mmCIF file of C-alpha atoms and ligand atoms in Angstrom:
data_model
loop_
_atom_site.group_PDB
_atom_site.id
_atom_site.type_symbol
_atom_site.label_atom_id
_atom_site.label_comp_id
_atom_site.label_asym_id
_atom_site.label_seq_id
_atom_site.Cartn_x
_atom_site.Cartn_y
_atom_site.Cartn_z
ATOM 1 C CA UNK Z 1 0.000 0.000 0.000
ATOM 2 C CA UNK Z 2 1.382 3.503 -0.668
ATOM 3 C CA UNK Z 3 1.927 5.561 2.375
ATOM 4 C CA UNK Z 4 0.127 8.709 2.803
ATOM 5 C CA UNK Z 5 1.173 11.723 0.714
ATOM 6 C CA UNK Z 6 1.754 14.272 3.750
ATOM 7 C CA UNK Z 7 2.772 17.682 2.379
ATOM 8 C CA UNK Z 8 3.456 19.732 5.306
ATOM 9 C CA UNK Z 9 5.053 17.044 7.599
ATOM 10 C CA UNK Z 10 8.291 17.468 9.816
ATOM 11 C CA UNK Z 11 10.789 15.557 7.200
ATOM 12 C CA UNK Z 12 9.646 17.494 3.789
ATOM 13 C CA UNK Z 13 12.915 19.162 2.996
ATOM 14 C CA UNK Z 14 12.079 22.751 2.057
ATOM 15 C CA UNK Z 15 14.046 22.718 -1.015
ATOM 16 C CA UNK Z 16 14.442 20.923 -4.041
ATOM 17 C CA UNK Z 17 16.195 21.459 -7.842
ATOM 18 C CA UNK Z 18 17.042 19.498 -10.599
ATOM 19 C CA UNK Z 19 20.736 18.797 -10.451
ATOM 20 C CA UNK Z 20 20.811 18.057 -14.083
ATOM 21 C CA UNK Z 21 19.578 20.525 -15.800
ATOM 22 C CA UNK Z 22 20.245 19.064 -19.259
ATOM 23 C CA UNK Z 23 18.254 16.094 -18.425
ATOM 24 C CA UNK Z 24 15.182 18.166 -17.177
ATOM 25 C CA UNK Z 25 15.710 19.943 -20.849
ATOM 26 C CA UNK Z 26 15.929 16.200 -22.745
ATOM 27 C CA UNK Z 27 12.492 15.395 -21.131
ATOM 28 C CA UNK Z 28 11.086 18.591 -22.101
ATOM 29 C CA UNK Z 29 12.174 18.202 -25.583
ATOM 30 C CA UNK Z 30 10.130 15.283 -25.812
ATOM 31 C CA UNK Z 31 6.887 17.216 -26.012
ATOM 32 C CA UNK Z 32 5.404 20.302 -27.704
ATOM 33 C CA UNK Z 33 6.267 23.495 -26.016
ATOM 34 C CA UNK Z 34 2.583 23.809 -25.138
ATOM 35 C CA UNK Z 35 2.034 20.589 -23.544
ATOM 36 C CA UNK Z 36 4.845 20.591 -21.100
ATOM 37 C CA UNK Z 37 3.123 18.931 -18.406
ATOM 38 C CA UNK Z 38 3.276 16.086 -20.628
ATOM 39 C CA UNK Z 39 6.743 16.076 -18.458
ATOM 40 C CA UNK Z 40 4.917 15.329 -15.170
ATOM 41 C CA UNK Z 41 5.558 11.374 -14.789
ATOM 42 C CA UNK Z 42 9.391 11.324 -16.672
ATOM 43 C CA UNK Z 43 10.140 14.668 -14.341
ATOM 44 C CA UNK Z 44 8.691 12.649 -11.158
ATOM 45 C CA UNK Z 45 10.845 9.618 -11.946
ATOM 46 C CA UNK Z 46 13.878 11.823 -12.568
ATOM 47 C CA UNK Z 47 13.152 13.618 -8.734
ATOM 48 C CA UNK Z 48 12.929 10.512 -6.873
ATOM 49 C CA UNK Z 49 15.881 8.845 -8.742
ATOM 50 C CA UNK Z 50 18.072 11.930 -7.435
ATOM 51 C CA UNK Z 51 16.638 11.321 -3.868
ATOM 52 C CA UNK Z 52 17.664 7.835 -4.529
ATOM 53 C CA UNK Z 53 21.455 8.902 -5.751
ATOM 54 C CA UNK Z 54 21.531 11.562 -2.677
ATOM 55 C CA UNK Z 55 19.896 9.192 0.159
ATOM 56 C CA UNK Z 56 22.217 6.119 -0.095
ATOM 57 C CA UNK Z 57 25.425 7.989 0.191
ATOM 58 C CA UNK Z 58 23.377 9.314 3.499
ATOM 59 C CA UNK Z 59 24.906 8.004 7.192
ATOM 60 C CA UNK Z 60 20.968 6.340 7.318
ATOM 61 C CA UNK Z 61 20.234 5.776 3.389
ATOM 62 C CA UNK Z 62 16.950 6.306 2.267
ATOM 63 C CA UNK Z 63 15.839 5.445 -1.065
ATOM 64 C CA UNK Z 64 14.161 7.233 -3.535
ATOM 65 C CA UNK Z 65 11.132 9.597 -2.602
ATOM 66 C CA UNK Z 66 9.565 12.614 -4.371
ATOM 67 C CA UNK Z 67 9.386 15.733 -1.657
ATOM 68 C CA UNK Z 68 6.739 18.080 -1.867
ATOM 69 C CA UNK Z 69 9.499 20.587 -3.240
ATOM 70 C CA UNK Z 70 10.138 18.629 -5.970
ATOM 71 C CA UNK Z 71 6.297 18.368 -6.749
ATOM 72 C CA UNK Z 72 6.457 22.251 -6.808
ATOM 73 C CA UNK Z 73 9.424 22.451 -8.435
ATOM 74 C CA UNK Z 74 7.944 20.411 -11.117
ATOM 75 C CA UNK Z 75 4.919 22.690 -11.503
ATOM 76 C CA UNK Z 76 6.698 25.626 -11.789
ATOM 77 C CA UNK Z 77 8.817 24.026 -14.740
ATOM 78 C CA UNK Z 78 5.634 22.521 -16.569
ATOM 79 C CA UNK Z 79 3.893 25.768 -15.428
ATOM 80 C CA UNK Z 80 1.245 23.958 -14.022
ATOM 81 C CA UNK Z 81 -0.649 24.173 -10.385
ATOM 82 C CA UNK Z 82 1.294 22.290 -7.890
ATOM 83 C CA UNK Z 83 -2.516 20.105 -7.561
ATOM 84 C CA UNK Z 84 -1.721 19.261 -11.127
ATOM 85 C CA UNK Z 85 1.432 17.368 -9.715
ATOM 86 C CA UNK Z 86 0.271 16.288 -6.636
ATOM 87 C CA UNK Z 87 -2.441 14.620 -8.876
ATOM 88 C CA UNK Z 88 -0.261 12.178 -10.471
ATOM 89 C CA UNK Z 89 1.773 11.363 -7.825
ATOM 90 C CA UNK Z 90 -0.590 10.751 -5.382
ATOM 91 C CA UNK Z 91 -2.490 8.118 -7.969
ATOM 92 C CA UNK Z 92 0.780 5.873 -9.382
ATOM 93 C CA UNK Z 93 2.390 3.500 -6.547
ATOM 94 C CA UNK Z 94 5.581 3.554 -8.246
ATOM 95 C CA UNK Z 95 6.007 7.134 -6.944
ATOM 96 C CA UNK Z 96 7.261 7.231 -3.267
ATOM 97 C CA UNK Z 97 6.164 9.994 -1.535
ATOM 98 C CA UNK Z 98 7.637 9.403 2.241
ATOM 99 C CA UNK Z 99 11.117 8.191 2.623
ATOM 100 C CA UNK Z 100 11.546 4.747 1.894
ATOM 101 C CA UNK Z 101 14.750 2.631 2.737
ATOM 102 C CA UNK Z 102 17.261 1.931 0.293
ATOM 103 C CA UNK Z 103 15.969 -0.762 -0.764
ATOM 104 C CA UNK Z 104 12.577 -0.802 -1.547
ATOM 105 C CA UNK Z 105 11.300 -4.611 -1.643
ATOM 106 C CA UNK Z 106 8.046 -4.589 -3.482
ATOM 107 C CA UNK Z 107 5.520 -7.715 -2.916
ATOM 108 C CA UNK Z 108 3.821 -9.432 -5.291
ATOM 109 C CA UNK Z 109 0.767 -10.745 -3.332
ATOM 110 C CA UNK Z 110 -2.254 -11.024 -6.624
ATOM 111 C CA UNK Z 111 -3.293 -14.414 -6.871
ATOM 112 C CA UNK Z 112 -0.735 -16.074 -9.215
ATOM 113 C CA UNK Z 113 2.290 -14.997 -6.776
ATOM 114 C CA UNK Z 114 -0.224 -16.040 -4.080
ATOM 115 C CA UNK Z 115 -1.001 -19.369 -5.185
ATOM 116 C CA UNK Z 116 2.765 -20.359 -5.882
ATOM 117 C CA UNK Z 117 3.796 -18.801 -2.107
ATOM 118 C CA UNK Z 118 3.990 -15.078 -1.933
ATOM 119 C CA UNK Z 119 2.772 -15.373 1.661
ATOM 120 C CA UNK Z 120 6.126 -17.647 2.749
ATOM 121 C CA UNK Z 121 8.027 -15.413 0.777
ATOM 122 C CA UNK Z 122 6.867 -12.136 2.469
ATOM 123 C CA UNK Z 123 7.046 -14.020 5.813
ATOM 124 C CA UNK Z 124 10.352 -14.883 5.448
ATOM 125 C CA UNK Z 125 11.842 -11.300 4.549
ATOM 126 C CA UNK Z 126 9.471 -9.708 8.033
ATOM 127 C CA UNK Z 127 10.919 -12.447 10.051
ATOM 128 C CA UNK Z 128 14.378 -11.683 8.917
ATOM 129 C CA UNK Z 129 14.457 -8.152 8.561
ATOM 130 C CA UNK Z 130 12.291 -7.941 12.453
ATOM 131 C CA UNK Z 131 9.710 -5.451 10.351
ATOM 132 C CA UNK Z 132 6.309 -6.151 8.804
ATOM 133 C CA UNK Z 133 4.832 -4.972 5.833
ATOM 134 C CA UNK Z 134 4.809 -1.424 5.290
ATOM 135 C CA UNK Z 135 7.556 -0.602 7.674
ATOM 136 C CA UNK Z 136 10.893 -0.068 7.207
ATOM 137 C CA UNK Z 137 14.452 -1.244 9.192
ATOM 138 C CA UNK Z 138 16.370 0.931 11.723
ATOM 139 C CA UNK Z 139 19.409 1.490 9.609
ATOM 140 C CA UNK Z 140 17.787 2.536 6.583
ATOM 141 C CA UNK Z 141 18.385 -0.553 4.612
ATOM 142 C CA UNK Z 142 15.085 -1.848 3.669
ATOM 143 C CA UNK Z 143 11.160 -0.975 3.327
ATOM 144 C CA UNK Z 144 8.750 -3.771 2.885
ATOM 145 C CA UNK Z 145 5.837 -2.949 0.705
ATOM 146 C CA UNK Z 146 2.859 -5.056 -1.097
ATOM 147 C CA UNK Z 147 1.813 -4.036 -4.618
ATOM 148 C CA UNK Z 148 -0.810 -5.612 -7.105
ATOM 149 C CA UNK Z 149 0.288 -7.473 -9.901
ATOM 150 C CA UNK Z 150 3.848 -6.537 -11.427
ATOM 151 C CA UNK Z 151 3.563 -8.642 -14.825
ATOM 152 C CA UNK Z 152 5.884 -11.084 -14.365
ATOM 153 C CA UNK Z 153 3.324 -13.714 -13.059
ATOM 154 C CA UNK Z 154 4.247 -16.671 -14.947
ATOM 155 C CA UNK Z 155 7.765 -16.595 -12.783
ATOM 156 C CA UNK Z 156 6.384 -16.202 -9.206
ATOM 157 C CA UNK Z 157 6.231 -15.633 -6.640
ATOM 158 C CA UNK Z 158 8.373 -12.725 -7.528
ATOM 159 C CA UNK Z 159 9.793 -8.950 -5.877
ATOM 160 C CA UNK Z 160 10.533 -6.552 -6.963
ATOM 161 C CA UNK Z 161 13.198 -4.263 -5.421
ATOM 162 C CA UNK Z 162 13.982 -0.896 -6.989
ATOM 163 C CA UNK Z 163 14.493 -1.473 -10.723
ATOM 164 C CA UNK Z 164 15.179 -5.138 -10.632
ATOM 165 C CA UNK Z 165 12.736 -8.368 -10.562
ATOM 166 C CA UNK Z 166 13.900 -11.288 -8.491
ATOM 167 C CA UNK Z 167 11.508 -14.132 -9.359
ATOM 168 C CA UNK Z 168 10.729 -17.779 -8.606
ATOM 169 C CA UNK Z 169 11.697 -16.983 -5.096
ATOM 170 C CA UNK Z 170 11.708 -19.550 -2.137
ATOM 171 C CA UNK Z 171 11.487 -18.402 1.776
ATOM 172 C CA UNK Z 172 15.410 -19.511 1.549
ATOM 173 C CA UNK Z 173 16.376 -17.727 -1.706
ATOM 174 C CA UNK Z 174 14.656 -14.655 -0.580
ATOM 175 C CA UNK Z 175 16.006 -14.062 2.685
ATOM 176 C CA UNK Z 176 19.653 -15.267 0.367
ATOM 177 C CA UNK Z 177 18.619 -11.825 -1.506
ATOM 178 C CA UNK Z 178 18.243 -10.004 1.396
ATOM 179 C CA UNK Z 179 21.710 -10.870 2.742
ATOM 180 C CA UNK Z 180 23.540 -9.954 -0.341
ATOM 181 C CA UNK Z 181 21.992 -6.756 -0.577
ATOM 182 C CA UNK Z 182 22.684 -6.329 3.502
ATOM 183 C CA UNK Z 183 26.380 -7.081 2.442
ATOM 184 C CA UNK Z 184 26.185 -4.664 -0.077
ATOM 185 C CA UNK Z 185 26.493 -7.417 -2.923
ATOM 186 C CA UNK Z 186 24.490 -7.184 -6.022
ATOM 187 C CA UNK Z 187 22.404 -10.598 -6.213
ATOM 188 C CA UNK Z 188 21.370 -11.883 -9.638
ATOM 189 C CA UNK Z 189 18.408 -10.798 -10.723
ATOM 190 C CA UNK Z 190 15.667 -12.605 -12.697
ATOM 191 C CA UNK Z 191 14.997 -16.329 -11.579
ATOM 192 C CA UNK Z 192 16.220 -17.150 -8.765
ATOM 193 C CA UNK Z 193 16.091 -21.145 -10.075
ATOM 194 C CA UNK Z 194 18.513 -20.206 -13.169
ATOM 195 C CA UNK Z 195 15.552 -21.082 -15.615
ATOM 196 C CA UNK Z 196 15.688 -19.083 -18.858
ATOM 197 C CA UNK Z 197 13.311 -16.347 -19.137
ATOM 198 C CA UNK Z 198 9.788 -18.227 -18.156
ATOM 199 C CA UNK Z 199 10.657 -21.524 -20.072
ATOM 200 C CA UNK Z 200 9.291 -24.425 -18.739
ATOM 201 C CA UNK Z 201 11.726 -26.187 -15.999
ATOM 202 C CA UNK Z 202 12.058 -29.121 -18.057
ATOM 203 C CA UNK Z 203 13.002 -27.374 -20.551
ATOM 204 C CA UNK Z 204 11.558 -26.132 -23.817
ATOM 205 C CA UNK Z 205 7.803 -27.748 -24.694
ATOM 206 C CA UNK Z 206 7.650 -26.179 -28.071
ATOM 207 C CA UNK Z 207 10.084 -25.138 -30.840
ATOM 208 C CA UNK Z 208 12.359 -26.715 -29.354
ATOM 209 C CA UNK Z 209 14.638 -27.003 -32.132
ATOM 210 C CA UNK Z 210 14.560 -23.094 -33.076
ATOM 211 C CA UNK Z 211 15.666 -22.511 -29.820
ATOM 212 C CA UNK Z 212 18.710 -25.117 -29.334
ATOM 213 C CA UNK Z 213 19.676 -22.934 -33.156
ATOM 214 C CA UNK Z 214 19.069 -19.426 -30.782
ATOM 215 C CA UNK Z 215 20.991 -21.191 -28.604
ATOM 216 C CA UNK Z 216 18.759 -20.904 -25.317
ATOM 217 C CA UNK Z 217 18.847 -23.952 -24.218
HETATM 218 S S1 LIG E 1 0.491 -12.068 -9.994
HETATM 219 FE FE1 LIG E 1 2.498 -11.596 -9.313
HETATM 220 S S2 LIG E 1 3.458 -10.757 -11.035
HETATM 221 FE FE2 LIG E 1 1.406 -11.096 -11.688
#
């Protein structure tokens, strides 16, 4: 669930620019001068990925989050109403607008992922991390958070955390992600069984030839 968007709360910093200004232009150039707020969503992702950069070279990292400064920075660039901003980022989960940790593990918990074992999955990472759902750990590390189906379905249950998709995930080889990250390792994303893409664990079922000649198998 997304956390409450609160605009006037103690830990809103009460400044915020775009360090790179030529990327804020390369956005921009994407649209027609008079449709700038076109901008809103690529601008919001470019915000909390520079929270992101900023927060984990913090003494507590903190992952990526969109301030309310950056909302109304935003406006003012697309020279739209602040609402306008507030608007979209309120409605899309994949905008964080409260500090998260630095690594933000996202559930899968819609009924695929459920019916091959999101629950043990998400289980495993509270019991090992000491928080539940929705919280995040003392040093910064880690917020737990359960989203609706993330289109990888026919590999779950499956996580996603930040940009990357770790799928096919037991209790053990989820709490083995965890570690790595903890040890600031960078675990190998995708399947966590090795399989190829979403092939079949026995192996191809169908054009099977074409794809020993693609060489996938
Ligand atoms: S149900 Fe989990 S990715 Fe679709």
């Amino acid at each position: 669930m997304k956390p409450k968007f609160e605009p006037n709360a103690k830990y809103q910093p009460k400044e915020f620019t775009f360090k790179s200004k030529k990327k804020v232009k390369n956005i921009l150039a994407n649209y027609p001068s008079n449709q700038a707020r076109s901008g809103i969503m690529p601008l919001l992702d470019l915000a909390q990925r520079q929270m992101g950069e900023e927060g984990a070279k913090a003494k507590k990292p903190f992952g990526g989050w969109i301030t309310r400064a950056a909302m109304d920075h935003i406006a003012e660039v697309v020279g739209q109403p602040p609402m306008k901003v507030y608007e979209v980022a309120t409605f899309y989960s994949m905008y964080n607008l409260a500090p998260v940790g630095k690594n933000l593990v996202q559930f899968c918990t819609t009924t695929q992922c459920w019916l091959c074992g999101s629950t043990k999955i998400l289980e495993a990472a509270e019991k090992h991390l000491k928080v539940k759902i929705g919280e995040s750990t003392k040093d910064g590390l880690f917020t737990l958070k359960e989203v609706e189906c993330l289109g990888a379905c026919v590999n779950g249950p499956m996580i996603q955390i930040n940009d990357d998709y770790y799928e096919d995930l037991t209790a053990e080889t989820m709490v083995d992600v965890l570690i790595a990250l903890t040890a600031g390792k960078k675990p190998n994303v995708g399947s966590q069984t090795k399989r190829h893409g979403s092939m079949a664990l026995s192996g191809p079922t169908s054009l099977e030839k074409e794809a020993k000649k693609a060489g996938v198998v």
